[in-house]
Amino acid sequence: MDESAYKQFLDRIKFEQEELREDLKGLPTHEFKRIGDFGCGWGFVTWSLAQEFPTSDCVGVDRFDFEKPPYLFEMGFSLENIQIWYKQKEIEKPISFIQGDIIIGENLPNGLDLIYCKRVMFNIFGDEKKNELSHAINHISQVLKPNGWFCLIEINEPYFKTSLEELLIQVNFEFMPPRCLYRPYRTPEKTYEKYPYLIYQCKKVKQE
Ligand SMILES: C[S@@+](CC[C@H](N)C(=O)[O-])C[C@H]1O[C@@H](n2cnc3c(N)ncnc32)[C@H](O)[C@@H]1O
């Protein structure tokens, strides 16, 4: 990667890290040894997690769908490319990436203390695909440790919010009302207008 692309990357990460700290505020972060970034896209958040938790295992999971890549970089979107790209930057602590599918429940890491999931569930919900959202939430709950945390950052849209909360309750997540705030959507090229977001911190309640 050339110098200017790397600088763009670092600039992008700065904002990501600030948002991450804000999103995890109040959680028992010292307990987070195994961390998953589900629907990691280009792995900006995975990288930020690895910076924030330098002694923890951080794994980015995405279905790496070449047909529908995340629109953050115009580069071939595949597991191989993302691995090469991160390796080139010689980060101190390697982060790993896995090709997995949250809806199908295929190839997901398990025994996680924290799953961070940003701008993914609303995409899955799409045209009111509540079934797919339900599968995704169930699989996330299954791979979290008891008392583990699921932190979600999603667009604040009333119908989606209602469906999401019903599903979180069904799988026994405990959560406070989400924080609502506006955040800009940033790409390396441009900062777009602010969108309304919901931030949930959900705890997987230990089953008796
Ligand atoms: C809008 S991007 C968000 C990327 C990243 N979390 C961020 O905030 O920059 C949504 C990502 O979710 C991934 N995704 C969608 N459905 C998925 C599924 N069923 N399993 C795994 N990843 C999925 C997409 O491939 C895409 O990379």
CSV table of C-alpha atoms and ligand atoms in Angstrom, one decimal:
chain,number,residue,atom,x,y,z
A,1,MET,CA,0.0,0.0,0.0
A,2,ASP,CA,1.4,3.4,-0.8
A,3,GLU,CA,2.0,6.1,1.8
A,4,SER,CA,-1.0,8.3,1.1
A,5,ALA,CA,-3.4,5.3,1.3
A,6,TYR,CA,-1.8,4.3,4.6
A,7,LYS,CA,-2.2,7.9,5.9
A,8,GLN,CA,-5.9,7.9,4.9
A,9,PHE,CA,-6.3,4.6,6.7
A,10,LEU,CA,-4.8,6.0,9.9
A,11,ASP,CA,-7.0,9.1,9.7
A,12,ARG,CA,-10.0,6.9,9.3
A,13,ILE,CA,-9.0,4.8,12.2
A,14,LYS,CA,-8.7,7.8,14.6
A,15,PHE,CA,-12.4,8.5,14.4
A,16,GLU,CA,-13.3,4.8,14.6
A,17,GLN,CA,-11.3,4.5,17.8
A,18,GLU,CA,-13.0,7.5,19.4
A,19,GLU,CA,-16.4,6.0,18.5
A,20,LEU,CA,-15.3,2.6,19.9
A,21,ARG,CA,-14.4,4.1,23.3
A,22,GLU,CA,-17.7,5.9,23.4
A,23,ASP,CA,-19.6,2.7,22.5
A,24,LEU,CA,-17.9,0.5,25.1
A,25,LYS,CA,-18.1,3.1,27.9
A,26,GLY,CA,-19.2,1.5,31.2
A,27,LEU,CA,-18.5,-2.1,30.2
A,28,PRO,CA,-16.1,-4.4,32.1
A,29,THR,CA,-13.5,-4.1,29.3
A,30,HIS,CA,-10.7,-5.7,31.5
A,31,GLU,CA,-12.7,-9.0,31.0
A,32,PHE,CA,-12.6,-8.9,27.2
A,33,LYS,CA,-10.0,-11.5,26.2
A,34,ARG,CA,-11.7,-12.8,23.1
A,35,ILE,CA,-13.3,-10.3,20.9
A,36,GLY,CA,-15.2,-10.6,17.6
A,37,ASP,CA,-16.0,-7.8,15.1
A,38,PHE,CA,-18.9,-9.3,13.2
A,39,GLY,CA,-19.6,-7.9,9.8
A,40,CYS,CA,-16.1,-6.4,9.9
A,41,GLY,CA,-16.1,-5.1,6.3
A,42,TRP,CA,-12.6,-3.7,5.7
A,43,GLY,CA,-11.6,-4.3,9.3
A,44,PHE,CA,-11.2,-0.7,10.4
A,45,VAL,CA,-13.1,-1.5,13.6
A,46,THR,CA,-11.2,-4.8,14.0
A,47,TRP,CA,-7.9,-2.8,13.8
A,48,SER,CA,-9.3,-0.3,16.4
A,49,LEU,CA,-10.3,-3.1,18.7
A,50,ALA,CA,-6.8,-4.6,18.5
A,51,GLN,CA,-5.3,-1.2,19.4
A,52,GLU,CA,-7.6,-0.8,22.4
A,53,PHE,CA,-7.1,-4.4,23.6
A,54,PRO,CA,-3.5,-5.2,22.7
A,55,THR,CA,-3.4,-8.4,24.8
A,56,SER,CA,-6.7,-9.8,23.6
A,57,ASP,CA,-7.5,-12.0,20.6
A,58,CYS,CA,-9.4,-9.9,18.0
A,59,VAL,CA,-11.0,-11.6,15.1
A,60,GLY,CA,-12.9,-9.9,12.2
A,61,VAL,CA,-15.7,-12.0,10.6
A,62,ASP,CA,-17.4,-11.2,7.4
A,63,ARG,CA,-19.0,-13.1,4.6
A,64,PHE,CA,-16.6,-11.3,2.2
A,65,ASP,CA,-19.2,-11.2,-0.5
A,66,PHE,CA,-17.5,-10.1,-3.6
A,67,GLU,CA,-20.8,-9.3,-5.3
A,68,LYS,CA,-21.9,-7.0,-2.5
A,69,PRO,CA,-18.7,-5.5,-1.0
A,70,PRO,CA,-18.9,-2.8,1.6
A,71,TYR,CA,-18.5,0.5,-0.1
A,72,LEU,CA,-15.5,1.8,1.8
A,73,PHE,CA,-12.8,1.1,-0.6
A,74,GLU,CA,-12.7,0.2,-4.3
A,75,MET,CA,-10.5,-2.8,-4.0
A,76,GLY,CA,-11.2,-6.4,-4.6
A,77,PHE,CA,-13.1,-7.6,-1.5
A,78,SER,CA,-12.0,-11.0,-0.4
A,79,LEU,CA,-10.5,-12.7,2.6
A,80,GLU,CA,-7.1,-13.0,0.8
A,81,ASN,CA,-7.0,-9.3,-0.1
A,82,ILE,CA,-7.9,-8.1,3.4
A,83,GLN,CA,-5.2,-10.4,4.9
A,84,ILE,CA,-2.5,-9.2,2.5
A,85,TRP,CA,-3.5,-5.6,3.1
A,86,TYR,CA,-3.2,-5.8,6.9
A,87,LYS,CA,0.0,-7.8,6.7
A,88,GLN,CA,1.6,-5.1,4.5
A,89,LYS,CA,1.2,-2.7,7.4
A,90,GLU,CA,3.2,-4.9,9.7
A,91,ILE,CA,1.0,-4.3,12.7
A,92,GLU,CA,2.6,-5.3,16.0
A,93,LYS,CA,-0.1,-7.7,17.0
A,94,PRO,CA,-1.6,-9.6,14.1
A,95,ILE,CA,-5.4,-9.6,14.0
A,96,SER,CA,-7.1,-12.4,12.2
A,97,PHE,CA,-10.0,-12.5,9.8
A,98,ILE,CA,-12.4,-15.3,9.1
A,99,GLN,CA,-14.8,-15.8,6.3
A,100,GLY,CA,-18.1,-16.6,8.1
A,101,ASP,CA,-21.8,-16.0,7.8
A,102,ILE,CA,-23.8,-14.7,10.7
A,103,ILE,CA,-27.2,-15.6,9.2
A,104,ILE,CA,-26.2,-19.1,8.3
A,105,GLY,CA,-24.1,-19.5,11.5
A,106,GLU,CA,-21.2,-20.8,9.4
A,107,ASN,CA,-17.6,-20.7,10.5
A,108,LEU,CA,-18.1,-18.3,13.5
A,109,PRO,CA,-15.5,-18.1,16.3
A,110,ASN,CA,-16.9,-19.1,19.7
A,111,GLY,CA,-16.3,-18.5,23.4
A,112,LEU,CA,-16.3,-14.7,22.8
A,113,ASP,CA,-16.4,-12.2,25.7
A,114,LEU,CA,-17.4,-9.3,23.4
A,115,ILE,CA,-19.0,-9.1,20.0
A,116,TYR,CA,-19.0,-5.7,18.4
A,117,CYS,CA,-21.2,-5.2,15.5
A,118,LYS,CA,-21.4,-2.0,13.6
A,119,ARG,CA,-23.8,-1.1,10.8
A,120,VAL,CA,-24.5,-4.8,10.0
A,121,MET,CA,-27.9,-5.8,11.5
A,122,PHE,CA,-29.8,-3.1,9.7
A,123,ASN,CA,-28.2,-4.3,6.4
A,124,ILE,CA,-29.3,-7.9,7.2
A,125,PHE,CA,-32.8,-6.7,8.1
A,126,GLY,CA,-33.0,-5.0,4.7
A,127,ASP,CA,-36.5,-5.3,3.3
A,128,GLU,CA,-38.0,-6.4,6.6
A,129,LYS,CA,-36.2,-9.7,6.7
A,130,LYS,CA,-37.0,-10.4,10.3
A,131,ASN,CA,-36.2,-14.1,9.9
A,132,GLU,CA,-32.7,-13.5,8.8
A,133,LEU,CA,-32.2,-11.0,11.6
A,134,SER,CA,-33.5,-13.6,14.0
A,135,HIS,CA,-31.0,-16.2,12.8
A,136,ALA,CA,-28.2,-13.7,13.1
A,137,ILE,CA,-29.1,-12.7,16.7
A,138,ASN,CA,-29.4,-16.3,17.7
A,139,HIS,CA,-26.0,-17.2,16.2
A,140,ILE,CA,-24.4,-14.3,18.0
A,141,SER,CA,-25.9,-15.4,21.3
A,142,GLN,CA,-24.6,-18.9,20.8
A,143,VAL,CA,-21.0,-18.0,20.3
A,144,LEU,CA,-20.9,-15.5,23.2
A,145,LYS,CA,-19.7,-16.8,26.6
A,146,PRO,CA,-22.3,-16.6,29.4
A,147,ASN,CA,-22.2,-13.1,30.8
A,148,GLY,CA,-20.6,-11.9,27.5
A,149,TRP,CA,-21.5,-8.6,25.8
A,150,PHE,CA,-23.0,-7.8,22.5
A,151,CYS,CA,-22.4,-4.2,21.5
A,152,LEU,CA,-24.5,-3.0,18.5
A,153,ILE,CA,-24.4,0.2,16.6
A,154,GLU,CA,-27.2,0.5,14.1
A,155,ILE,CA,-29.3,3.1,12.2
A,156,ASN,CA,-32.2,4.5,14.3
A,157,GLU,CA,-35.2,3.5,12.3
A,158,PRO,CA,-38.4,2.9,14.3
A,159,TYR,CA,-39.7,-0.3,12.7
A,160,PHE,CA,-36.2,-1.9,12.7
A,161,LYS,CA,-35.7,-0.9,16.3
A,162,THR,CA,-38.9,-2.6,17.4
A,163,SER,CA,-38.1,-5.8,15.6
A,164,LEU,CA,-34.5,-5.8,16.8
A,165,GLU,CA,-35.5,-5.3,20.5
A,166,GLU,CA,-38.1,-8.1,20.3
A,167,LEU,CA,-35.4,-10.5,19.0
A,168,LEU,CA,-32.8,-9.5,21.6
A,169,ILE,CA,-35.3,-10.1,24.4
A,170,GLN,CA,-36.3,-13.5,22.9
A,171,VAL,CA,-32.7,-14.8,23.1
A,172,ASN,CA,-32.4,-13.5,26.7
A,173,PHE,CA,-30.2,-10.5,26.2
A,174,GLU,CA,-30.4,-7.9,29.0
A,175,PHE,CA,-30.1,-4.3,27.9
A,176,MET,CA,-30.9,-0.8,28.9
A,177,PRO,CA,-32.6,1.6,26.4
A,178,PRO,CA,-30.1,2.4,23.7
A,179,ARG,CA,-28.2,5.6,23.5
A,180,CYS,CA,-29.3,7.7,20.5
A,181,LEU,CA,-26.9,10.0,18.8
A,182,TYR,CA,-25.9,11.4,15.4
A,183,ARG,CA,-22.7,10.4,13.7
A,184,PRO,CA,-21.3,11.3,10.3
A,185,TYR,CA,-20.7,8.4,7.9
A,186,ARG,CA,-17.0,8.6,6.8
A,187,THR,CA,-15.2,7.0,3.9
A,188,PRO,CA,-11.6,7.8,3.1
A,189,GLU,CA,-12.8,10.1,0.3
A,190,LYS,CA,-15.6,12.0,2.0
A,191,THR,CA,-17.5,12.6,5.3
A,192,TYR,CA,-21.2,12.4,4.7
A,193,GLU,CA,-24.0,13.9,6.7
A,194,LYS,CA,-24.8,12.8,10.2
A,195,TYR,CA,-27.2,9.8,10.6
A,196,PRO,CA,-29.1,8.9,13.7
A,197,TYR,CA,-27.6,5.8,15.4
A,198,LEU,CA,-28.6,3.6,18.2
A,199,ILE,CA,-26.0,2.1,20.6
A,200,TYR,CA,-26.9,-1.0,22.5
A,201,GLN,CA,-24.9,-2.8,25.2
A,202,CYS,CA,-26.5,-6.2,25.6
A,203,LYS,CA,-25.5,-8.8,28.2
A,204,LYS,CA,-26.0,-12.5,27.6
A,205,VAL,CA,-27.8,-13.6,30.7
A,206,LYS,CA,-26.5,-16.9,32.1
A,207,GLN,CA,-29.1,-19.6,31.6
A,208,GLU,CA,-30.0,-21.7,34.7
B,1,LIG,C1,-22.1,-1.5,6.0
B,1,LIG,S1,-20.8,-2.7,6.1
B,1,LIG,C2,-20.2,-2.3,7.8
B,1,LIG,C3,-18.8,-2.7,7.9
B,1,LIG,C4,-18.1,-2.3,9.3
B,1,LIG,N1,-18.8,-3.0,10.4
B,1,LIG,C5,-18.1,-0.9,9.5
B,1,LIG,O1,-18.9,-0.3,10.2
B,1,LIG,O2,-17.3,-0.2,8.8
B,1,LIG,C6,-21.8,-4.3,6.5
B,1,LIG,C7,-20.9,-5.5,6.5
B,1,LIG,O3,-21.7,-6.6,6.9
B,1,LIG,C8,-21.3,-7.8,6.2
B,1,LIG,N2,-22.4,-8.8,6.3
B,1,LIG,C9,-23.6,-8.7,5.8
B,1,LIG,N3,-24.3,-9.8,6.0
B,1,LIG,C10,-23.4,-10.7,6.6
B,1,LIG,C11,-23.5,-12.0,7.1
B,1,LIG,N4,-24.7,-12.7,6.9
B,1,LIG,N5,-22.4,-12.6,7.6
B,1,LIG,C12,-21.3,-11.9,7.7
B,1,LIG,N6,-21.1,-10.6,7.3
B,1,LIG,C13,-22.2,-10.0,6.8
B,1,LIG,C14,-21.1,-7.2,4.8
B,1,LIG,O4,-20.3,-8.1,4.0
B,1,LIG,C15,-20.4,-5.9,5.1
B,1,LIG,O5,-19.0,-6.0,5.1
